[in-house]
PDB file of C-alpha atoms in Angstrom:
ATOM      1  CA  ALA A   1      21.973  49.674 -19.789  1.00  0.00           C
ATOM      2  CA  HIS A   2      21.702  53.250 -18.632  1.00  0.00           C
ATOM      3  CA  VAL A   3      18.672  54.650 -16.847  1.00  0.00           C
ATOM      4  CA  ILE A   4      16.850  57.825 -17.885  1.00  0.00           C
ATOM      5  CA  THR A   5      14.817  59.607 -15.223  1.00  0.00           C
ATOM      6  CA  LYS A   6      12.364  62.399 -16.010  1.00  0.00           C
ATOM      7  CA  VAL A   7      12.586  65.253 -13.518  1.00  0.00           C
ATOM      8  CA  PRO A   8       9.294  67.213 -13.123  1.00  0.00           C
ATOM      9  CA  PHE A   9       9.271  70.936 -13.713  1.00  0.00           C
ATOM     10  CA  PRO A  10       9.956  73.030 -10.558  1.00  0.00           C
ATOM     11  CA  HIS A  11       7.548  75.753  -9.517  1.00  0.00           C
ATOM     12  CA  PRO A  12       7.591  78.755 -11.894  1.00  0.00           C
ATOM     13  CA  GLY A  13      10.120  81.392 -10.908  1.00  0.00           C
ATOM     14  CA  VAL A  14      12.220  79.111  -8.704  1.00  0.00           C
ATOM     15  CA  MET A  15      15.162  78.887 -11.102  1.00  0.00           C
ATOM     16  CA  ARG A  16      16.122  79.965 -14.581  1.00  0.00           C
ATOM     17  CA  ASP A  17      16.784  77.926 -17.717  1.00  0.00           C
ATOM     18  CA  VAL A  18      14.838  74.870 -16.593  1.00  0.00           C
ATOM     19  CA  GLY A  19      12.452  73.497 -19.203  1.00  0.00           C
ATOM     20  CA  PRO A  20       9.111  71.732 -18.743  1.00  0.00           C
ATOM     21  CA  GLU A  21      10.904  68.404 -18.425  1.00  0.00           C
ATOM     22  CA  SER A  22      14.510  67.438 -17.749  1.00  0.00           C
ATOM     23  CA  ARG A  23      16.129  64.104 -18.534  1.00  0.00           C
ATOM     24  CA  VAL A  24      18.755  62.684 -16.197  1.00  0.00           C
ATOM     25  CA  ARG A  25      20.684  59.746 -17.609  1.00  0.00           C
ATOM     26  CA  THR A  26      22.584  57.442 -15.235  1.00  0.00           C
ATOM     27  CA  ASN A  27      25.046  54.942 -16.690  1.00  0.00           C
ATOM     28  CA  THR A  28      26.253  51.576 -15.419  1.00  0.00           C
ATOM     29  CA  TRP A  29      28.939  53.296 -13.356  1.00  0.00           C
ATOM     30  CA  GLY A  30      26.129  54.827 -11.317  1.00  0.00           C
ATOM     31  CA  ILE A  31      26.960  58.392 -12.376  1.00  0.00           C
ATOM     32  CA  ARG A  32      25.316  60.909 -14.671  1.00  0.00           C
ATOM     33  CA  GLY A  33      26.317  60.618 -18.321  1.00  0.00           C
ATOM     34  CA  SER A  34      26.460  58.283 -21.290  1.00  0.00           C
ATOM     35  CA  GLU A  35      28.139  54.904 -21.180  1.00  0.00           C
ATOM     36  CA  PRO A  36      31.937  55.293 -21.147  1.00  0.00           C
ATOM     37  CA  PRO A  37      33.616  54.161 -24.384  1.00  0.00           C
ATOM     38  CA  PRO A  38      36.376  51.510 -24.259  1.00  0.00           C
ATOM     39  CA  ARG A  39      39.444  52.828 -22.451  1.00  0.00           C
ATOM     40  CA  ALA A  40      41.721  52.617 -25.486  1.00  0.00           C
ATOM     41  CA  LYS A  41      39.294  54.604 -27.634  1.00  0.00           C
ATOM     42  CA  ALA A  42      38.442  57.520 -25.376  1.00  0.00           C
ATOM     43  CA  TYR A  43      39.997  60.090 -23.069  1.00  0.00           C
ATOM     44  CA  ARG A  44      37.875  59.764 -19.938  1.00  0.00           C
ATOM     45  CA  ILE A  45      37.115  62.759 -17.718  1.00  0.00           C
ATOM     46  CA  LEU A  46      35.283  62.496 -14.407  1.00  0.00           C
ATOM     47  CA  CYS A  47      33.742  65.599 -12.793  1.00  0.00           C
ATOM     48  CA  LEU A  48      33.417  65.896  -9.005  1.00  0.00           C
ATOM     49  CA  GLY A  49      31.625  68.538  -6.962  1.00  0.00           C
ATOM     50  CA  GLY A  50      28.391  69.520  -5.266  1.00  0.00           C
ATOM     51  CA  SER A  51      25.006  70.622  -6.605  1.00  0.00           C
ATOM     52  CA  SER A  52      26.527  73.011  -9.138  1.00  0.00           C
ATOM     53  CA  THR A  53      28.248  70.005 -10.713  1.00  0.00           C
ATOM     54  CA  ALA A  54      25.317  67.605 -10.347  1.00  0.00           C
ATOM     55  CA  CYS A  55      23.025  70.160 -12.069  1.00  0.00           C
ATOM     56  CA  THR A  56      20.042  68.195 -10.788  1.00  0.00           C
ATOM     57  CA  TYR A  57      17.296  70.269 -12.376  1.00  0.00           C
ATOM     58  CA  LEU A  58      18.953  70.738 -15.769  1.00  0.00           C
ATOM     59  CA  ASP A  59      18.494  68.486 -18.760  1.00  0.00           C
ATOM     60  CA  ASP A  60      21.520  66.329 -19.564  1.00  0.00           C
ATOM     61  CA  THR A  61      22.432  68.535 -22.516  1.00  0.00           C
ATOM     62  CA  LYS A  62      22.522  71.714 -20.361  1.00  0.00           C
ATOM     63  CA  THR A  63      24.855  70.542 -17.589  1.00  0.00           C
ATOM     64  CA  TRP A  64      28.372  71.967 -17.729  1.00  0.00           C
ATOM     65  CA  PRO A  65      30.039  68.507 -17.791  1.00  0.00           C
ATOM     66  CA  ALA A  66      27.963  67.668 -20.892  1.00  0.00           C
ATOM     67  CA  ILE A  67      28.834  71.006 -22.488  1.00  0.00           C
ATOM     68  CA  LEU A  68      32.511  70.372 -21.678  1.00  0.00           C
ATOM     69  CA  GLU A  69      32.290  67.024 -23.444  1.00  0.00           C
ATOM     70  CA  SER A  70      30.664  68.623 -26.475  1.00  0.00           C
ATOM     71  CA  HIS A  71      33.325  71.336 -26.746  1.00  0.00           C
ATOM     72  CA  LEU A  72      36.215  68.900 -26.349  1.00  0.00           C
ATOM     73  CA  GLN A  73      34.721  66.529 -28.895  1.00  0.00           C
ATOM     74  CA  SER A  74      34.363  69.288 -31.476  1.00  0.00           C
ATOM     75  CA  SER A  75      37.862  70.669 -30.891  1.00  0.00           C
ATOM     76  CA  ARG A  76      39.824  67.421 -30.570  1.00  0.00           C
ATOM     77  CA  ASP A  77      42.446  66.413 -33.111  1.00  0.00           C
ATOM     78  CA  GLU A  78      40.608  64.130 -35.505  1.00  0.00           C
ATOM     79  CA  SER A  79      43.868  62.493 -36.562  1.00  0.00           C
ATOM     80  CA  ASN A  80      44.283  60.580 -33.307  1.00  0.00           C
ATOM     81  CA  GLY A  81      40.820  58.998 -33.572  1.00  0.00           C
ATOM     82  CA  ARG A  82      40.346  59.124 -29.793  1.00  0.00           C
ATOM     83  CA  ALA A  83      37.012  60.323 -28.479  1.00  0.00           C
ATOM     84  CA  VAL A  84      36.451  62.402 -25.345  1.00  0.00           C
ATOM     85  CA  TRP A  85      33.993  61.260 -22.687  1.00  0.00           C
ATOM     86  CA  VAL A  86      32.902  63.215 -19.614  1.00  0.00           C
ATOM     87  CA  GLY A  87      31.074  61.650 -16.663  1.00  0.00           C
ATOM     88  CA  ASN A  88      29.312  63.579 -13.894  1.00  0.00           C
ATOM     89  CA  ALA A  89      29.816  62.275 -10.347  1.00  0.00           C
ATOM     90  CA  GLY A  90      28.652  65.468  -8.617  1.00  0.00           C
ATOM     91  CA  MET A  91      26.264  65.245  -5.656  1.00  0.00           C
ATOM     92  CA  PRO A  92      24.475  68.089  -3.839  1.00  0.00           C
ATOM     93  CA  SER A  93      26.072  69.345  -0.590  1.00  0.00           C
ATOM     94  CA  LEU A  94      29.381  67.498  -1.024  1.00  0.00           C
ATOM     95  CA  ARG A  95      32.436  69.291   0.330  1.00  0.00           C
ATOM     96  CA  SER A  96      36.131  68.872  -0.413  1.00  0.00           C
ATOM     97  CA  THR A  97      36.245  66.282   2.390  1.00  0.00           C
ATOM     98  CA  GLU A  98      33.802  63.999   0.550  1.00  0.00           C
ATOM     99  CA  ASN A  99      35.488  64.633  -2.807  1.00  0.00           C
ATOM    100  CA  LEU A 100      38.798  63.532  -1.288  1.00  0.00           C
ATOM    101  CA  GLN A 101      37.143  60.456   0.200  1.00  0.00           C
ATOM    102  CA  PHE A 102      35.774  59.551  -3.249  1.00  0.00           C
ATOM    103  CA  LEU A 103      39.233  59.810  -4.809  1.00  0.00           C
ATOM    104  CA  GLU A 104      40.762  57.671  -2.086  1.00  0.00           C
ATOM    105  CA  GLN A 105      38.122  54.934  -2.138  1.00  0.00           C
ATOM    106  CA  SER A 106      36.258  54.779  -5.444  1.00  0.00           C
ATOM    107  CA  PRO A 107      37.428  52.267  -8.084  1.00  0.00           C
ATOM    108  CA  LEU A 108      36.213  54.702 -10.764  1.00  0.00           C
ATOM    109  CA  VAL A 109      39.328  56.824 -10.267  1.00  0.00           C
ATOM    110  CA  ASP A 110      41.460  54.184 -11.980  1.00  0.00           C
ATOM    111  CA  GLU A 111      39.053  54.270 -14.930  1.00  0.00           C
ATOM    112  CA  ALA A 112      39.611  57.994 -15.582  1.00  0.00           C
ATOM    113  CA  ASP A 113      42.375  59.922 -17.337  1.00  0.00           C
ATOM    114  CA  CYS A 114      41.440  63.279 -15.822  1.00  0.00           C
ATOM    115  CA  ILE A 115      39.503  64.455 -12.753  1.00  0.00           C
ATOM    116  CA  VAL A 116      37.796  67.867 -12.814  1.00  0.00           C
ATOM    117  CA  VAL A 117      37.005  69.132  -9.311  1.00  0.00           C
ATOM    118  CA  GLN A 118      34.673  72.051  -8.559  1.00  0.00           C
ATOM    119  CA  THR A 119      34.611  72.436  -4.819  1.00  0.00           C
ATOM    120  CA  GLY A 120      34.672  75.137  -2.165  1.00  0.00           C
ATOM    121  CA  ILE A 121      31.262  76.769  -1.728  1.00  0.00           C
ATOM    122  CA  ASN A 122      29.899  73.963   0.453  1.00  0.00           C
ATOM    123  CA  ASP A 123      33.062  74.125   2.573  1.00  0.00           C
ATOM    124  CA  LEU A 124      32.456  77.859   3.036  1.00  0.00           C
ATOM    125  CA  THR A 125      28.783  77.569   3.969  1.00  0.00           C
ATOM    126  CA  SER A 126      29.568  74.715   6.364  1.00  0.00           C
ATOM    127  CA  CYS A 127      32.271  76.832   7.978  1.00  0.00           C
ATOM    128  CA  LEU A 128      29.988  79.846   8.376  1.00  0.00           C
ATOM    129  CA  ALA A 129      27.312  77.638   9.954  1.00  0.00           C
ATOM    130  CA  GLY A 130      29.809  76.715  12.656  1.00  0.00           C
ATOM    131  CA  PRO A 131      30.607  73.362  14.260  1.00  0.00           C
ATOM    132  CA  ARG A 132      27.737  71.122  15.169  1.00  0.00           C
ATOM    133  CA  PRO A 133      27.668  69.596  18.667  1.00  0.00           C
ATOM    134  CA  ALA A 134      28.257  65.860  18.854  1.00  0.00           C
ATOM    135  CA  PRO A 135      24.929  63.991  18.973  1.00  0.00           C
ATOM    136  CA  PRO A 136      24.103  61.968  22.111  1.00  0.00           C
ATOM    137  CA  ARG A 137      25.203  58.341  22.084  1.00  0.00           C
ATOM    138  CA  TRP A 138      21.622  57.080  22.079  1.00  0.00           C
ATOM    139  CA  THR A 139      21.052  58.666  18.656  1.00  0.00           C
ATOM    140  CA  ARG A 140      23.334  56.032  17.147  1.00  0.00           C
ATOM    141  CA  SER A 141      20.680  53.345  17.501  1.00  0.00           C
ATOM    142  CA  ARG A 142      19.050  52.064  14.331  1.00  0.00           C
ATOM    143  CA  VAL A 143      15.540  52.611  15.708  1.00  0.00           C
ATOM    144  CA  TRP A 144      16.279  56.269  16.388  1.00  0.00           C
ATOM    145  CA  ARG A 145      17.777  56.798  12.925  1.00  0.00           C
ATOM    146  CA  LEU A 146      14.743  55.256  11.207  1.00  0.00           C
ATOM    147  CA  THR A 147      12.404  57.378  13.314  1.00  0.00           C
ATOM    148  CA  HIS A 148      14.433  60.488  12.536  1.00  0.00           C
ATOM    149  CA  ILE A 149      14.245  59.806   8.794  1.00  0.00           C
ATOM    150  CA  ALA A 150      10.482  59.264   8.971  1.00  0.00           C
ATOM    151  CA  VAL A 151       9.939  62.505  10.873  1.00  0.00           C
ATOM    152  CA  ARG A 152      12.188  64.507   8.533  1.00  0.00           C
ATOM    153  CA  SER A 153      10.349  63.151   5.502  1.00  0.00           C
ATOM    154  CA  GLY A 154       7.093  64.612   6.801  1.00  0.00           C
ATOM    155  CA  ILE A 155       8.480  68.046   7.623  1.00  0.00           C
ATOM    156  CA  ASP A 156       8.558  70.714   4.923  1.00  0.00           C
ATOM    157  CA  SER A 157      11.360  72.779   6.446  1.00  0.00           C
ATOM    158  CA  GLY A 158      14.497  70.988   5.269  1.00  0.00           C
ATOM    159  CA  THR A 159      17.139  72.932   3.363  1.00  0.00           C
ATOM    160  CA  LEU A 160      19.404  70.072   2.317  1.00  0.00           C
ATOM    161  CA  VAL A 161      17.630  67.525   0.115  1.00  0.00           C
ATOM    162  CA  GLU A 162      16.724  68.732  -3.372  1.00  0.00           C
ATOM    163  CA  ASP A 163      13.120  67.984  -4.327  1.00  0.00           C
ATOM    164  CA  ALA A 164      11.462  67.815  -7.734  1.00  0.00           C
ATOM    165  CA  ALA A 165       9.455  71.007  -7.244  1.00  0.00           C
ATOM    166  CA  GLY A 166      12.466  73.046  -6.135  1.00  0.00           C
ATOM    167  CA  ASP A 167      10.908  73.948  -2.779  1.00  0.00           C
ATOM    168  CA  VAL A 168      14.280  73.478  -1.098  1.00  0.00           C
ATOM    169  CA  TYR A 169      15.635  76.500  -2.995  1.00  0.00           C
ATOM    170  CA  ARG A 170      12.773  78.685  -1.822  1.00  0.00           C
ATOM    171  CA  ARG A 171      13.390  77.577   1.778  1.00  0.00           C
ATOM    172  CA  ARG A 172      17.113  78.288   1.489  1.00  0.00           C
ATOM    173  CA  ARG A 173      16.425  81.762   0.139  1.00  0.00           C
ATOM    174  CA  ALA A 174      13.961  82.434   2.951  1.00  0.00           C
ATOM    175  CA  VAL A 175      16.562  81.420   5.535  1.00  0.00           C
ATOM    176  CA  ARG A 176      19.147  83.748   3.972  1.00  0.00           C
ATOM    177  CA  GLN A 177      16.711  86.669   3.840  1.00  0.00           C
ATOM    178  CA  ALA A 178      15.766  86.181   7.487  1.00  0.00           C
ATOM    179  CA  ALA A 179      19.356  85.869   8.677  1.00  0.00           C
ATOM    180  CA  GLU A 180      20.849  88.512  10.940  1.00  0.00           C
ATOM    181  CA  ILE A 181      23.497  90.672   9.265  1.00  0.00           C
ATOM    182  CA  SER A 182      26.722  91.120  11.216  1.00  0.00           C
ATOM    183  CA  ASP A 183      29.493  93.660  10.674  1.00  0.00           C
ATOM    184  CA  ASP A 184      32.046  91.322  12.233  1.00  0.00           C
ATOM    185  CA  ALA A 185      34.013  89.146   9.847  1.00  0.00           C
ATOM    186  CA  PRO A 186      33.760  85.461  10.766  1.00  0.00           C
ATOM    187  CA  GLU A 187      36.815  83.526  11.866  1.00  0.00           C
ATOM    188  CA  ILE A 188      37.574  81.097   9.049  1.00  0.00           C
ATOM    189  CA  ASP A 189      41.335  80.549   9.322  1.00  0.00           C
ATOM    190  CA  ALA A 190      40.911  76.993  10.599  1.00  0.00           C
ATOM    191  CA  CYS A 191      38.431  76.232   7.824  1.00  0.00           C
ATOM    192  CA  LEU A 192      40.791  77.624   5.185  1.00  0.00           C
ATOM    193  CA  ALA A 193      43.632  75.487   6.532  1.00  0.00           C
ATOM    194  CA  SER A 194      41.419  72.390   6.424  1.00  0.00           C
ATOM    195  CA  PHE A 195      40.264  73.231   2.886  1.00  0.00           C
ATOM    196  CA  ALA A 196      43.861  73.678   1.719  1.00  0.00           C
ATOM    197  CA  GLU A 197      44.795  70.350   3.296  1.00  0.00           C
ATOM    198  CA  ASN A 198      41.932  68.635   1.454  1.00  0.00           C
ATOM    199  CA  LEU A 199      43.015  70.175  -1.858  1.00  0.00           C
ATOM    200  CA  ARG A 200      46.557  68.923  -1.319  1.00  0.00           C
ATOM    201  CA  GLY A 201      45.070  65.510  -0.507  1.00  0.00           C
ATOM    202  CA  ILE A 202      43.054  65.562  -3.741  1.00  0.00           C
ATOM    203  CA  ILE A 203      46.188  66.352  -5.731  1.00  0.00           C
ATOM    204  CA  ALA A 204      48.126  63.574  -3.969  1.00  0.00           C
ATOM    205  CA  ALA A 205      45.339  61.043  -4.567  1.00  0.00           C
ATOM    206  CA  CYS A 206      45.219  61.878  -8.281  1.00  0.00           C
ATOM    207  CA  ARG A 207      49.000  61.618  -8.580  1.00  0.00           C
ATOM    208  CA  LYS A 208      48.874  58.262  -6.842  1.00  0.00           C
ATOM    209  CA  HIS A 209      46.471  57.013  -9.505  1.00  0.00           C
ATOM    210  CA  ASP A 210      48.424  58.759 -12.283  1.00  0.00           C
ATOM    211  CA  VAL A 211      45.369  60.866 -13.130  1.00  0.00           C
ATOM    212  CA  ARG A 212      45.466  64.501 -14.176  1.00  0.00           C
ATOM    213  CA  VAL A 213      43.506  66.864 -11.916  1.00  0.00           C
ATOM    214  CA  VAL A 214      41.921  70.180 -12.908  1.00  0.00           C
ATOM    215  CA  PHE A 215      40.275  72.566 -10.436  1.00  0.00           C
ATOM    216  CA  THR A 216      37.460  74.900 -11.477  1.00  0.00           C
ATOM    217  CA  THR A 217      35.626  77.688  -9.703  1.00  0.00           C
ATOM    218  CA  GLN A 218      32.341  79.608 -10.045  1.00  0.00           C
ATOM    219  CA  PRO A 219      33.137  83.293 -10.514  1.00  0.00           C
ATOM    220  CA  VAL A 220      29.712  83.997 -12.019  1.00  0.00           C
ATOM    221  CA  LEU A 221      27.867  82.773  -8.926  1.00  0.00           C
ATOM    222  CA  TRP A 222      30.258  83.418  -6.081  1.00  0.00           C
TER     223      TRP A 222
END
């Protein structure tokens, strides 16, 4: 059976088009969406991406994967009798690297007929943030990791994990507003080459599984 989680309303003014209560339905595949119909009776589409695909704060009916399913259902050829199902496997902060890893390792890929990938913005922001130094070897211990998690959970300055109230968005905006503006264009050639390599890997992984792949972008936002 699927699980429906009620997401509390974020603080007023944090984001648009979010109602007083959102419903997030998770199916037995562990992804957002209704239960997938039998393979022979439905064309299955799986959506991958970051937070803009996960649509964490939106009600199920307002997410773009759900709207895609609705449009395809209404426009499909009724003569073939085959339904269209769209599942949402998006997760906040995922980059093309993690999307490629999913396609190479997840058994769900063989259950899909088409993969829709919306990726790129998290690759860009990660590139602009610059490489992170390798952590000391002692940070690999389990005790340190548990302590680190406990400390992070009590600090209200994180900008990664999405919370029910939407405070993370306010913190992200504050960081952007306080950032120093530079007239020098950043060096991103290496990042672009890595991104292109990941996209080619995504295409190859989908071809290996005989799954159609469609890439989307976000011209309205970016």
